[in-house]
Amino acid sequence: QALATGAVGVIDAGGKTTNLLSVNSLSEINRETASVNAGAWDAVRAMRQWLTDHCPGLEDLRGHQVIDAIVTRGLRYYGEPVDLSAPVDAILEPLAEQVLAEATQLWNGGAALDAILVSGGGALLLGPYIVAHFPHAQVIEEPVFANALGFWRFAERLAKS
């Protein structure tokens, strides 16, 4: 209820873009809305390139397998664990910095917002960097399906009225 009546920033990190939205009492503030051309698939492409260079034979992993390796910061290569912390940071930090720079400029640092919610499939990748930057940011529960669940709840509400 507090979020429904407050000022909230939303960072929706998708596959190809990351959308920034500001709402106040559930009304969009157009001048505080933007899109950044950075998303989860940028990280997947970069990690595939890293795998091609350092772990030949793993460059053809499926997208969800690469995302799992990025999120867990590791995988197994010929039965041995590989720590991906350094390449993951090298890949995700520039993407996160791009999103954070736009959000910081768009929302004047975010201090006037009551909360910043991080959603979308890329939330699992960029969320930790966003939460570290904004003290009132949080990755929402089930971020990958948040938009679909929100539209479903909205449709249910419309059907009842």
CSV table of N, CA and C in Angstrom, one decimal:
chain,number,residue,atom,x,y,z
A,1,GLN,N,0.8,-1.2,0.0
A,1,GLN,CA,0.0,0.0,0.0
A,1,GLN,C,0.9,1.3,0.0
A,2,ALA,N,1.9,1.2,0.8
A,2,ALA,CA,2.8,2.4,0.8
A,2,ALA,C,3.4,2.7,-0.6
A,3,LEU,N,3.8,1.7,-1.3
A,3,LEU,CA,4.4,1.9,-2.6
A,3,LEU,C,3.3,2.4,-3.6
A,4,ALA,N,2.1,2.0,-3.4
A,4,ALA,CA,1.0,2.4,-4.3
A,4,ALA,C,0.7,3.9,-4.2
A,5,THR,N,1.0,4.5,-3.1
A,5,THR,CA,0.7,5.9,-2.9
A,5,THR,C,2.0,6.8,-2.9
A,6,GLY,N,3.2,6.1,-3.1
A,6,GLY,CA,4.4,6.8,-3.0
A,6,GLY,C,5.1,7.1,-4.4
A,7,ALA,N,6.3,7.6,-4.3
A,7,ALA,CA,7.1,7.8,-5.5
A,7,ALA,C,8.0,6.6,-5.7
A,8,VAL,N,7.9,5.9,-6.8
A,8,VAL,CA,8.7,4.7,-7.0
A,8,VAL,C,9.3,4.7,-8.4
A,9,GLY,N,10.6,4.3,-8.4
A,9,GLY,CA,11.3,4.1,-9.6
A,9,GLY,C,11.3,2.6,-10.0
A,10,VAL,N,11.1,2.3,-11.2
A,10,VAL,CA,11.1,0.9,-11.7
A,10,VAL,C,12.2,0.8,-12.7
A,11,ILE,N,13.1,-0.2,-12.5
A,11,ILE,CA,14.1,-0.6,-13.5
A,11,ILE,C,13.8,-2.0,-14.0
A,12,ASP,N,13.3,-2.0,-15.2
A,12,ASP,CA,12.9,-3.3,-15.8
A,12,ASP,C,13.9,-3.7,-16.8
A,13,ALA,N,14.8,-4.6,-16.4
A,13,ALA,CA,15.9,-5.1,-17.2
A,13,ALA,C,15.5,-6.2,-18.0
A,14,GLY,N,15.4,-6.0,-19.3
A,14,GLY,CA,14.9,-7.0,-20.2
A,14,GLY,C,16.1,-7.6,-21.0
A,15,GLY,N,15.7,-8.3,-22.0
A,15,GLY,CA,16.7,-9.0,-22.8
A,15,GLY,C,17.5,-8.1,-23.7
A,16,LYS,N,16.9,-7.1,-24.3
A,16,LYS,CA,17.6,-6.2,-25.2
A,16,LYS,C,17.7,-4.8,-24.7
A,17,THR,N,16.7,-4.4,-23.9
A,17,THR,CA,16.7,-3.0,-23.3
A,17,THR,C,16.4,-3.1,-21.8
A,18,THR,N,16.8,-2.0,-21.2
A,18,THR,CA,16.4,-1.8,-19.8
A,18,THR,C,15.6,-0.5,-19.7
A,19,ASN,N,14.4,-0.6,-19.2
A,19,ASN,CA,13.4,0.5,-19.2
A,19,ASN,C,13.4,1.1,-17.8
A,20,LEU,N,13.4,2.4,-17.7
A,20,LEU,CA,13.4,3.1,-16.4
A,20,LEU,C,12.0,3.9,-16.4
A,21,LEU,N,11.3,3.7,-15.3
A,21,LEU,CA,10.0,4.3,-15.2
A,21,LEU,C,9.9,4.9,-13.8
A,22,SER,N,9.3,6.1,-13.7
A,22,SER,CA,9.0,6.7,-12.4
A,22,SER,C,7.5,6.9,-12.3
A,23,VAL,N,7.0,6.5,-11.1
A,23,VAL,CA,5.5,6.7,-10.9
A,23,VAL,C,5.4,7.3,-9.5
A,24,ASN,N,4.3,8.1,-9.4
A,24,ASN,CA,3.9,8.7,-8.2
A,24,ASN,C,2.4,8.4,-8.0
A,25,SER,N,2.0,7.7,-6.9
A,25,SER,CA,0.7,7.3,-6.7
A,25,SER,C,0.1,6.6,-7.9
A,26,LEU,N,0.9,5.7,-8.4
A,26,LEU,CA,0.6,4.8,-9.6
A,26,LEU,C,0.4,5.5,-10.9
A,27,SER,N,0.8,6.8,-11.0
A,27,SER,CA,0.7,7.6,-12.2
A,27,SER,C,2.1,7.8,-12.7
A,28,GLU,N,2.3,7.5,-14.0
A,28,GLU,CA,3.6,7.6,-14.6
A,28,GLU,C,4.0,9.1,-14.7
A,29,ILE,N,5.3,9.3,-14.5
A,29,ILE,CA,5.9,10.6,-14.7
A,29,ILE,C,6.7,10.6,-15.9
A,30,ASN,N,6.2,11.1,-17.0
A,30,ASN,CA,6.8,10.9,-18.4
A,30,ASN,C,8.2,11.4,-18.4
A,31,ARG,N,8.5,12.6,-17.8
A,31,ARG,CA,9.8,13.1,-18.0
A,31,ARG,C,10.9,12.3,-17.2
A,32,GLU,N,10.4,11.3,-16.4
A,32,GLU,CA,11.3,10.5,-15.6
A,32,GLU,C,11.3,9.0,-16.1
A,33,THR,N,11.0,8.9,-17.4
A,33,THR,CA,11.0,7.6,-18.0
A,33,THR,C,11.9,7.6,-19.2
A,34,ALA,N,12.7,6.5,-19.4
A,34,ALA,CA,13.6,6.3,-20.5
A,34,ALA,C,13.9,4.9,-20.7
A,35,SER,N,14.6,4.6,-21.8
A,35,SER,CA,15.1,3.3,-22.1
A,35,SER,C,16.6,3.3,-22.4
A,36,VAL,N,17.2,2.3,-22.0
A,36,VAL,CA,18.7,2.1,-22.2
A,36,VAL,C,18.9,0.9,-23.1
A,37,ASN,N,19.7,1.0,-24.1
A,37,ASN,CA,20.0,-0.1,-25.0
A,37,ASN,C,21.0,-1.0,-24.4
A,38,ALA,N,20.7,-1.7,-23.3
A,38,ALA,CA,21.5,-2.7,-22.6
A,38,ALA,C,20.6,-3.6,-22.0
A,39,GLY,N,20.9,-4.9,-22.1
A,39,GLY,CA,20.0,-5.9,-21.5
A,39,GLY,C,20.8,-7.2,-21.3
A,40,ALA,N,20.0,-8.2,-20.9
A,40,ALA,CA,20.6,-9.5,-20.5
A,40,ALA,C,21.3,-10.2,-21.7
A,41,TRP,N,20.8,-10.0,-22.9
A,41,TRP,CA,21.4,-10.7,-24.1
A,41,TRP,C,22.8,-10.1,-24.4
A,42,ASP,N,23.0,-8.9,-24.0
A,42,ASP,CA,24.4,-8.3,-24.2
A,42,ASP,C,25.4,-9.1,-23.3
A,43,ALA,N,24.9,-9.4,-22.1
A,43,ALA,CA,25.8,-10.2,-21.2
A,43,ALA,C,26.0,-11.6,-21.7
A,44,VAL,N,24.9,-12.2,-22.2
A,44,VAL,CA,25.0,-13.6,-22.7
A,44,VAL,C,26.0,-13.6,-23.9
A,45,ARG,N,25.9,-12.7,-24.8
A,45,ARG,CA,26.8,-12.6,-26.0
A,45,ARG,C,28.3,-12.5,-25.5
A,46,ALA,N,28.5,-11.6,-24.5
A,46,ALA,CA,29.8,-11.3,-24.0
A,46,ALA,C,30.4,-12.6,-23.3
A,47,MET,N,29.5,-13.3,-22.6
A,47,MET,CA,30.0,-14.5,-21.9
A,47,MET,C,30.3,-15.6,-22.8
A,48,ARG,N,29.5,-15.7,-23.9
A,48,ARG,CA,29.8,-16.7,-24.9
A,48,ARG,C,31.1,-16.4,-25.6
A,49,GLN,N,31.4,-15.2,-25.8
A,49,GLN,CA,32.8,-14.8,-26.4
A,49,GLN,C,33.9,-15.2,-25.4
A,50,TRP,N,33.6,-15.0,-24.1
A,50,TRP,CA,34.6,-15.4,-23.1
A,50,TRP,C,34.8,-16.9,-23.1
A,51,LEU,N,33.7,-17.6,-23.1
A,51,LEU,CA,33.8,-19.1,-23.2
A,51,LEU,C,34.5,-19.6,-24.4
A,52,THR,N,34.3,-18.9,-25.5
A,52,THR,CA,35.0,-19.3,-26.8
A,52,THR,C,36.5,-19.2,-26.6
A,53,ASP,N,36.9,-18.1,-26.0
A,53,ASP,CA,38.3,-17.9,-25.8
A,53,ASP,C,38.9,-18.7,-24.7
A,54,HIS,N,38.2,-19.0,-23.6
A,54,HIS,CA,38.8,-19.7,-22.4
A,54,HIS,C,38.3,-21.1,-22.2
A,55,CYS,N,37.2,-21.5,-22.7
A,55,CYS,CA,36.6,-22.8,-22.5
A,55,CYS,C,36.0,-23.4,-23.8
A,56,PRO,N,36.9,-23.6,-24.8
A,56,PRO,CA,36.4,-24.1,-26.0
A,56,PRO,C,35.5,-25.4,-25.8
A,57,GLY,N,34.4,-25.3,-26.6
A,57,GLY,CA,33.4,-26.4,-26.4
A,57,GLY,C,32.2,-26.0,-25.6
A,58,LEU,N,32.3,-24.9,-24.9
A,58,LEU,CA,31.1,-24.4,-24.1
A,58,LEU,C,30.5,-23.2,-24.8
A,59,GLU,N,31.0,-22.7,-25.9
A,59,GLU,CA,30.4,-21.5,-26.5
A,59,GLU,C,29.0,-21.7,-27.0
A,60,ASP,N,28.6,-23.0,-27.2
A,60,ASP,CA,27.3,-23.3,-27.7
A,60,ASP,C,26.3,-23.6,-26.7
A,61,LEU,N,26.6,-23.2,-25.4
A,61,LEU,CA,25.6,-23.4,-24.4
A,61,LEU,C,24.3,-22.7,-24.7
A,62,ARG,N,23.2,-23.1,-24.3
A,62,ARG,CA,21.9,-22.4,-24.5
A,62,ARG,C,21.9,-21.2,-23.6
A,63,GLY,N,21.1,-20.2,-24.1
A,63,GLY,CA,21.0,-18.9,-23.4
A,63,GLY,C,20.7,-19.1,-21.9
A,64,HIS,N,19.8,-20.0,-21.5
A,64,HIS,CA,19.5,-20.1,-20.1
A,64,HIS,C,20.6,-20.7,-19.3
A,65,GLN,N,21.4,-21.6,-20.0
A,65,GLN,CA,22.6,-22.1,-19.3
A,65,GLN,C,23.7,-21.1,-19.1
A,66,VAL,N,23.8,-20.2,-20.1
A,66,VAL,CA,24.8,-19.1,-19.9
A,66,VAL,C,24.4,-18.1,-18.8
A,67,ILE,N,23.1,-17.8,-18.8
A,67,ILE,CA,22.5,-16.9,-17.7
A,67,ILE,C,22.7,-17.6,-16.3
A,68,ASP,N,22.5,-18.9,-16.2
A,68,ASP,CA,22.7,-19.6,-15.0
A,68,ASP,C,24.2,-19.5,-14.5
A,69,ALA,N,25.1,-19.7,-15.5
A,69,ALA,CA,26.5,-19.6,-15.2
A,69,ALA,C,26.9,-18.2,-14.7
A,70,ILE,N,26.2,-17.2,-15.3
A,70,ILE,CA,26.5,-15.8,-14.9
A,70,ILE,C,26.0,-15.5,-13.5
A,71,VAL,N,24.8,-16.0,-13.3
A,71,VAL,CA,24.1,-15.7,-12.0
A,71,VAL,C,24.9,-16.5,-10.9
A,72,THR,N,25.3,-17.7,-11.1
A,72,THR,CA,26.0,-18.5,-10.1
A,72,THR,C,27.5,-18.2,-10.1
A,73,ARG,N,27.9,-17.5,-11.1
A,73,ARG,CA,29.3,-17.2,-11.3
A,73,ARG,C,30.2,-18.4,-11.4
A,74,GLY,N,29.7,-19.4,-12.0
A,74,GLY,CA,30.5,-20.6,-12.2
A,74,GLY,C,29.9,-21.6,-13.1
A,75,LEU,N,30.7,-22.6,-13.5
A,75,LEU,CA,30.2,-23.7,-14.3
A,75,LEU,C,31.3,-24.8,-14.2
A,76,ARG,N,30.9,-25.9,-14.8
A,76,ARG,CA,31.9,-27.0,-14.8
A,76,ARG,C,32.4,-27.2,-16.2
A,77,TYR,N,33.7,-27.4,-16.3
A,77,TYR,CA,34.4,-27.6,-17.6
A,77,TYR,C,35.2,-28.9,-17.5
A,78,TYR,N,34.8,-29.9,-18.3
A,78,TYR,CA,35.5,-31.2,-18.2
A,78,TYR,C,35.5,-31.7,-16.8
A,79,GLY,N,34.4,-31.5,-16.1
A,79,GLY,CA,34.2,-32.0,-14.7
A,79,GLY,C,34.8,-31.2,-13.6
A,80,GLU,N,35.5,-30.1,-14.0
A,80,GLU,CA,36.2,-29.3,-13.0
A,80,GLU,C,35.4,-27.9,-12.9
A,81,PRO,N,35.3,-27.4,-11.7
A,81,PRO,CA,34.6,-26.1,-11.5
A,81,PRO,C,35.5,-24.9,-12.1
A,82,VAL,N,34.8,-24.0,-12.7
A,82,VAL,CA,35.4,-22.8,-13.2
A,82,VAL,C,34.8,-21.6,-12.5
A,83,ASP,N,35.6,-20.8,-11.8
A,83,ASP,CA,35.1,-19.6,-11.2
A,83,ASP,C,35.0,-18.5,-12.2
A,84,LEU,N,33.8,-18.0,-12.4
A,84,LEU,CA,33.5,-17.0,-13.4
A,84,LEU,C,33.4,-15.6,-12.8
A,85,SER,N,33.7,-15.4,-11.6
A,85,SER,CA,33.5,-14.1,-10.9
A,85,SER,C,34.2,-13.0,-11.6
A,86,ALA,N,35.4,-13.1,-12.0
A,86,ALA,CA,36.1,-12.0,-12.7
A,86,ALA,C,35.5,-11.7,-14.1
A,87,PRO,N,35.3,-12.7,-14.9
A,87,PRO,CA,34.7,-12.3,-16.2
A,87,PRO,C,33.3,-11.8,-16.1
A,88,VAL,N,32.5,-12.3,-15.1
A,88,VAL,CA,31.1,-11.8,-14.9
A,88,VAL,C,31.2,-10.4,-14.5
A,89,ASP,N,32.0,-10.0,-13.6
A,89,ASP,CA,32.1,-8.6,-13.2
A,89,ASP,C,32.6,-7.7,-14.4
A,90,ALA,N,33.5,-8.2,-15.1
A,90,ALA,CA,34.0,-7.5,-16.3
A,90,ALA,C,32.9,-7.2,-17.3
A,91,ILE,N,32.0,-8.2,-17.4
A,91,ILE,CA,30.9,-8.1,-18.4
A,91,ILE,C,29.8,-7.2,-17.8
A,92,LEU,N,29.4,-7.5,-16.6
A,92,LEU,CA,28.2,-6.9,-16.0
A,92,LEU,C,28.4,-5.4,-15.5
A,93,GLU,N,29.6,-5.1,-15.0
A,93,GLU,CA,29.8,-3.8,-14.5
A,93,GLU,C,29.6,-2.7,-15.5
A,94,PRO,N,30.1,-2.8,-16.7
A,94,PRO,CA,29.8,-1.7,-17.7
A,94,PRO,C,28.3,-1.6,-18.1
A,95,LEU,N,27.6,-2.8,-18.2
A,95,LEU,CA,26.2,-2.7,-18.4
A,95,LEU,C,25.4,-2.0,-17.3
A,96,ALA,N,25.8,-2.4,-16.1
A,96,ALA,CA,25.1,-1.8,-14.9
A,96,ALA,C,25.5,-0.3,-14.8
A,97,GLU,N,26.7,0.0,-15.1
A,97,GLU,CA,27.1,1.5,-15.0
A,97,GLU,C,26.3,2.3,-16.0
A,98,GLN,N,26.0,1.7,-17.2
A,98,GLN,CA,25.2,2.4,-18.2
A,98,GLN,C,23.8,2.7,-17.7
A,99,VAL,N,23.2,1.6,-17.1
A,99,VAL,CA,21.9,1.7,-16.6
A,99,VAL,C,21.8,2.7,-15.4
A,100,LEU,N,22.8,2.6,-14.5
A,100,LEU,CA,22.9,3.4,-13.3
A,100,LEU,C,23.1,4.9,-13.6
A,101,ALA,N,23.9,5.1,-14.6
A,101,ALA,CA,24.2,6.5,-15.1
A,101,ALA,C,22.9,7.2,-15.5
A,102,GLU,N,22.1,6.4,-16.3
A,102,GLU,CA,20.8,7.0,-16.9
A,102,GLU,C,19.8,7.1,-15.7
A,103,ALA,N,19.7,6.2,-14.9
A,103,ALA,CA,18.8,6.2,-13.7
A,103,ALA,C,19.1,7.4,-12.8
A,104,THR,N,20.4,7.5,-12.5
A,104,THR,CA,20.9,8.6,-11.6
A,104,THR,C,20.6,10.0,-12.2
A,105,GLN,N,20.8,10.1,-13.5
A,105,GLN,CA,20.6,11.4,-14.1
A,105,GLN,C,19.1,11.7,-14.2
A,106,LEU,N,18.3,10.7,-14.6
A,106,LEU,CA,16.9,10.8,-14.8
A,106,LEU,C,16.1,11.1,-13.5
A,107,TRP,N,16.6,10.5,-12.4
A,107,TRP,CA,15.9,10.6,-11.1
A,107,TRP,C,16.6,11.5,-10.1
A,108,ASN,N,17.6,12.3,-10.6
A,108,ASN,CA,18.3,13.2,-9.8
A,108,ASN,C,18.9,12.5,-8.6
A,109,GLY,N,19.5,11.3,-8.8
A,109,GLY,CA,20.2,10.5,-7.8
A,109,GLY,C,19.2,9.6,-7.1
A,110,GLY,N,17.9,9.7,-7.2
A,110,GLY,CA,17.0,8.8,-6.6
A,110,GLY,C,16.6,9.1,-5.2
A,111,ALA,N,17.1,10.2,-4.6
A,111,ALA,CA,16.8,10.5,-3.2
A,111,ALA,C,15.3,10.8,-3.0
A,112,ALA,N,14.6,11.3,-4.0
A,112,ALA,CA,13.2,11.7,-3.8
A,112,ALA,C,12.3,10.5,-4.0
A,113,LEU,N,12.8,9.4,-4.4
A,113,LEU,CA,12.0,8.2,-4.6
A,113,LEU,C,11.9,7.4,-3.2
A,114,ASP,N,10.7,6.8,-3.0
A,114,ASP,CA,10.5,6.0,-1.8
A,114,ASP,C,11.2,4.7,-1.9
A,115,ALA,N,11.2,4.2,-3.2
A,115,ALA,CA,11.8,2.9,-3.4
A,115,ALA,C,12.1,2.8,-4.9
A,116,ILE,N,13.1,1.9,-5.2
A,116,ILE,CA,13.4,1.5,-6.6
A,116,ILE,C,13.2,0.0,-6.7
A,117,LEU,N,12.3,-0.4,-7.6
A,117,LEU,CA,12.1,-1.8,-7.8
A,117,LEU,C,12.8,-2.3,-9.1
A,118,VAL,N,13.4,-3.4,-9.0
A,118,VAL,CA,14.1,-4.0,-10.1
A,118,VAL,C,13.4,-5.2,-10.6
A,119,SER,N,13.0,-5.2,-11.9
A,119,SER,CA,12.3,-6.4,-12.4
A,119,SER,C,12.9,-6.8,-13.8
A,120,GLY,N,12.3,-7.8,-14.3
A,120,GLY,CA,12.7,-8.3,-15.7
A,120,GLY,C,13.7,-9.4,-15.6
A,121,GLY,N,13.9,-10.1,-16.7
A,121,GLY,CA,14.8,-11.2,-16.8
A,121,GLY,C,16.2,-10.8,-16.5
A,122,GLY,N,16.6,-9.6,-16.8
A,122,GLY,CA,18.0,-9.1,-16.5
A,122,GLY,C,18.2,-8.7,-15.1
A,123,ALA,N,17.1,-8.7,-14.3
A,123,ALA,CA,17.2,-8.3,-12.9
A,123,ALA,C,18.1,-9.2,-12.1
A,124,LEU,N,18.1,-10.4,-12.4
A,124,LEU,CA,19.0,-11.4,-11.8
A,124,LEU,C,20.5,-11.1,-12.1
A,125,LEU,N,20.7,-10.5,-13.2
A,125,LEU,CA,22.1,-10.1,-13.6
A,125,LEU,C,22.5,-8.8,-13.1
A,126,LEU,N,21.7,-7.7,-13.3
A,126,LEU,CA,22.0,-6.4,-13.0
A,126,LEU,C,21.6,-5.9,-11.6
A,127,GLY,N,20.6,-6.7,-11.0
A,127,GLY,CA,20.1,-6.3,-9.7
A,127,GLY,C,21.1,-6.1,-8.6
A,128,PRO,N,22.1,-7.0,-8.4
A,128,PRO,CA,23.0,-6.8,-7.4
A,128,PRO,C,23.8,-5.5,-7.5
A,129,TYR,N,24.1,-5.0,-8.7
A,129,TYR,CA,24.8,-3.8,-8.9
A,129,TYR,C,23.9,-2.6,-8.6
A,130,ILE,N,22.6,-2.7,-9.0
A,130,ILE,CA,21.7,-1.6,-8.8
A,130,ILE,C,21.4,-1.5,-7.3
A,131,VAL,N,21.2,-2.6,-6.6
A,131,VAL,CA,21.0,-2.6,-5.1
A,131,VAL,C,22.2,-2.0,-4.4
A,132,ALA,N,23.4,-2.3,-4.9
A,132,ALA,CA,24.6,-1.8,-4.2
A,132,ALA,C,24.7,-0.3,-4.4
A,133,HIS,N,24.1,0.3,-5.5
A,133,HIS,CA,24.2,1.7,-5.8
A,133,HIS,C,23.1,2.5,-5.1
A,134,PHE,N,21.9,2.0,-5.2
A,134,PHE,CA,20.8,2.7,-4.6
A,134,PHE,C,20.4,2.0,-3.3
A,135,PRO,N,20.5,2.7,-2.1
A,135,PRO,CA,20.2,2.0,-0.8
A,135,PRO,C,18.8,1.5,-0.7
A,136,HIS,N,17.8,2.1,-1.4
A,136,HIS,CA,16.4,1.8,-1.3
A,136,HIS,C,15.9,0.9,-2.5
A,137,ALA,N,16.9,0.3,-3.2
A,137,ALA,CA,16.5,-0.5,-4.3
A,137,ALA,C,16.3,-2.0,-3.9
A,138,GLN,N,15.5,-2.7,-4.5
A,138,GLN,CA,15.3,-4.1,-4.3
A,138,GLN,C,14.9,-4.8,-5.5
A,139,VAL,N,15.4,-6.0,-5.7
A,139,VAL,CA,15.0,-6.9,-6.8
A,139,VAL,C,13.7,-7.6,-6.3
A,140,ILE,N,12.6,-7.4,-7.1
A,140,ILE,CA,11.3,-7.9,-6.6
A,140,ILE,C,11.3,-9.5,-6.7
A,141,GLU,N,10.3,-10.0,-6.0
A,141,GLU,CA,10.1,-11.5,-6.0
A,141,GLU,C,9.7,-11.9,-7.4
A,142,GLU,N,10.3,-13.0,-7.9
A,142,GLU,CA,10.0,-13.5,-9.3
A,142,GLU,C,10.1,-12.4,-10.4
A,143,PRO,N,11.3,-11.8,-10.4
A,143,PRO,CA,11.5,-10.6,-11.4
A,143,PRO,C,11.3,-11.0,-12.8
A,144,VAL,N,11.6,-12.3,-13.2
A,144,VAL,CA,11.5,-12.7,-14.6
A,144,VAL,C,10.1,-12.7,-15.1
A,145,PHE,N,9.2,-13.0,-14.2
A,145,PHE,CA,7.7,-13.1,-14.6
A,145,PHE,C,6.9,-11.9,-14.1
A,146,ALA,N,7.5,-10.9,-13.5
A,146,ALA,CA,6.8,-9.8,-12.9
A,146,ALA,C,5.8,-9.1,-13.8
A,147,ASN,N,6.3,-8.8,-15.0
A,147,ASN,CA,5.4,-8.1,-16.0
A,147,ASN,C,4.2,-9.0,-16.3
A,148,ALA,N,4.4,-10.3,-16.6
A,148,ALA,CA,3.3,-11.2,-16.9
A,148,ALA,C,2.3,-11.3,-15.7
A,149,LEU,N,2.9,-11.4,-14.5
A,149,LEU,CA,2.0,-11.6,-13.3
A,149,LEU,C,1.2,-10.3,-13.1
A,150,GLY,N,1.9,-9.2,-13.3
A,150,GLY,CA,1.2,-7.9,-13.1
A,150,GLY,C,0.0,-7.7,-14.1
A,151,PHE,N,0.2,-8.1,-15.4
A,151,PHE,CA,-0.8,-8.0,-16.3
A,151,PHE,C,-2.0,-9.0,-16.0
A,152,TRP,N,-1.6,-10.1,-15.5
A,152,TRP,CA,-2.6,-11.1,-15.2
A,152,TRP,C,-3.5,-10.6,-14.0
A,153,ARG,N,-2.8,-10.0,-13.0
A,153,ARG,CA,-3.6,-9.5,-11.9
A,153,ARG,C,-4.4,-8.3,-12.3
A,154,PHE,N,-3.9,-7.5,-13.2
A,154,PHE,CA,-4.7,-6.4,-13.7
A,154,PHE,C,-5.9,-6.9,-14.5
A,155,ALA,N,-5.7,-7.9,-15.3
A,155,ALA,CA,-6.9,-8.5,-16.1
A,155,ALA,C,-7.9,-9.1,-15.1
A,156,GLU,N,-7.4,-9.8,-14.1
A,156,GLU,CA,-8.4,-10.3,-13.1
A,156,GLU,C,-9.2,-9.2,-12.4
A,157,ARG,N,-8.5,-8.1,-12.1
A,157,ARG,CA,-9.2,-7.0,-11.5
A,157,ARG,C,-10.2,-6.4,-12.4
A,158,LEU,N,-9.9,-6.2,-13.7
A,158,LEU,CA,-10.8,-5.7,-14.7
A,158,LEU,C,-12.0,-6.7,-14.9
A,159,ALA,N,-11.8,-7.9,-14.9
A,159,ALA,CA,-12.8,-8.9,-15.0
A,159,ALA,C,-13.8,-8.9,-13.9
A,160,LYS,N,-13.4,-8.5,-12.7
A,160,LYS,CA,-14.2,-8.5,-11.5
A,160,LYS,C,-15.1,-7.2,-11.5
A,161,SER,N,-14.7,-6.2,-12.2
A,161,SER,CA,-15.4,-4.9,-12.1
A,161,SER,C,-16.5,-4.8,-13.2
